[in-house]
Amino acid sequence: MEHDQIETPCAFGLLAATVALMTRYADPAPDATVDIDKMRNLLARKIVSNLFFLQHHPSVPPSFGQVMAQAREHWAGIARQPGVACAPETSVALH
């Protein structure tokens, strides 16, 4: 690789990392040393960033990029809301 080239991360790795962040957002570690609302805000901001890079990743099809763009818009709204907490008792069951 030449000096001025930046290596693009693997799309699957980036997607897996994003899902891991979303999982931690939904189920924060009970022994975390950071306030849950602060942690969720930081996680949401990183999720928005990852979704941006997935949206524009050169190895994903355009339709996948569109889905990532829609998800990014949703998560950007979450990241803008300070103190948003998704308590387990108020979350929507997926089964």
Coordinates of C-alpha atoms in Angstrom, one line a residue:
M1 CA 0.0 0.0 0.0
E2 CA 1.3 3.5 -0.9
H3 CA 1.8 6.0 1.8
D4 CA -1.2 8.3 0.8
Q5 CA -3.7 5.4 0.5
I6 CA -6.1 4.7 3.4
E7 CA -7.3 1.1 3.8
T8 CA -11.1 0.7 3.8
P9 CA -12.3 -1.5 6.6
C10 CA -14.1 -4.7 5.8
A11 CA -17.9 -4.0 5.4
F12 CA -18.8 -7.2 7.3
G13 CA -16.5 -6.2 10.2
L14 CA -17.9 -2.7 10.2
L15 CA -21.5 -4.1 10.2
A16 CA -20.6 -6.6 13.0
A17 CA -19.1 -3.8 15.1
T18 CA -22.2 -1.7 14.6
V19 CA -24.5 -4.4 15.7
A20 CA -22.3 -4.9 18.8
L21 CA -22.7 -1.2 19.6
M22 CA -26.4 -1.4 19.1
T23 CA -26.6 -4.4 21.4
R24 CA -24.7 -2.5 24.1
Y25 CA -27.0 0.5 23.6
A26 CA -30.0 -1.7 24.1
D27 CA -28.5 -3.5 27.1
P28 CA -25.9 -1.4 28.9
A29 CA -23.5 -3.0 31.2
P30 CA -24.8 -2.8 34.7
D31 CA -21.3 -2.3 36.1
A32 CA -20.3 0.5 33.7
T33 CA -18.3 3.4 35.2
V34 CA -20.0 5.9 32.9
D35 CA -23.6 7.2 33.4
I36 CA -26.0 5.2 31.2
D37 CA -27.4 8.2 29.5
K38 CA -23.9 9.5 28.6
M39 CA -22.8 6.0 27.5
R40 CA -25.9 5.7 25.2
N41 CA -25.2 9.1 23.7
L42 CA -21.6 8.1 22.9
L43 CA -22.7 4.8 21.5
A44 CA -25.4 6.4 19.4
R45 CA -22.9 8.9 18.0
K46 CA -20.5 6.0 17.1
I47 CA -23.4 4.1 15.5
V48 CA -24.2 7.1 13.3
S49 CA -20.6 7.3 12.2
N50 CA -20.4 3.6 11.4
L51 CA -23.7 3.7 9.5
F52 CA -22.3 6.6 7.5
F53 CA -19.3 4.6 6.5
L54 CA -21.5 1.5 5.7
Q55 CA -23.7 3.7 3.6
H56 CA -20.8 4.9 1.5
H57 CA -18.7 1.7 1.6
P58 CA -17.4 0.8 -1.9
S59 CA -18.1 -3.0 -1.6
V60 CA -21.8 -2.8 -0.7
P61 CA -24.7 -2.6 -3.2
P62 CA -26.6 0.7 -3.6
S63 CA -29.7 -0.8 -2.0
F64 CA -27.7 -1.7 1.1
G65 CA -26.4 1.8 1.2
Q66 CA -29.9 3.2 1.1
V67 CA -30.9 1.0 4.1
M68 CA -27.9 2.2 6.0
A69 CA -28.8 5.9 5.2
Q70 CA -32.3 5.4 6.6
A71 CA -30.9 3.8 9.7
R72 CA -28.3 6.5 10.1
E73 CA -31.1 9.2 10.0
H74 CA -32.9 7.4 12.7
W75 CA -29.8 7.0 14.9
A76 CA -28.8 10.6 14.3
G77 CA -32.1 11.6 15.9
I78 CA -31.4 9.4 18.9
A79 CA -27.9 10.8 19.2
R80 CA -29.3 14.4 19.2
Q81 CA -31.5 13.7 22.2
P82 CA -29.6 14.1 25.4
G83 CA -30.7 11.8 28.2
V84 CA -32.6 9.4 26.0
A85 CA -32.8 6.1 27.8
C86 CA -34.3 2.9 26.3
A87 CA -35.3 1.1 29.4
P88 CA -36.0 -2.6 29.0
E89 CA -39.6 -2.2 30.3
T90 CA -40.4 0.4 27.5
S91 CA -38.6 -1.4 24.7
V92 CA -40.5 -3.1 22.0
A93 CA -40.4 -6.9 21.9
L94 CA -39.2 -8.4 18.6
H95 CA -40.8 -11.8 19.1

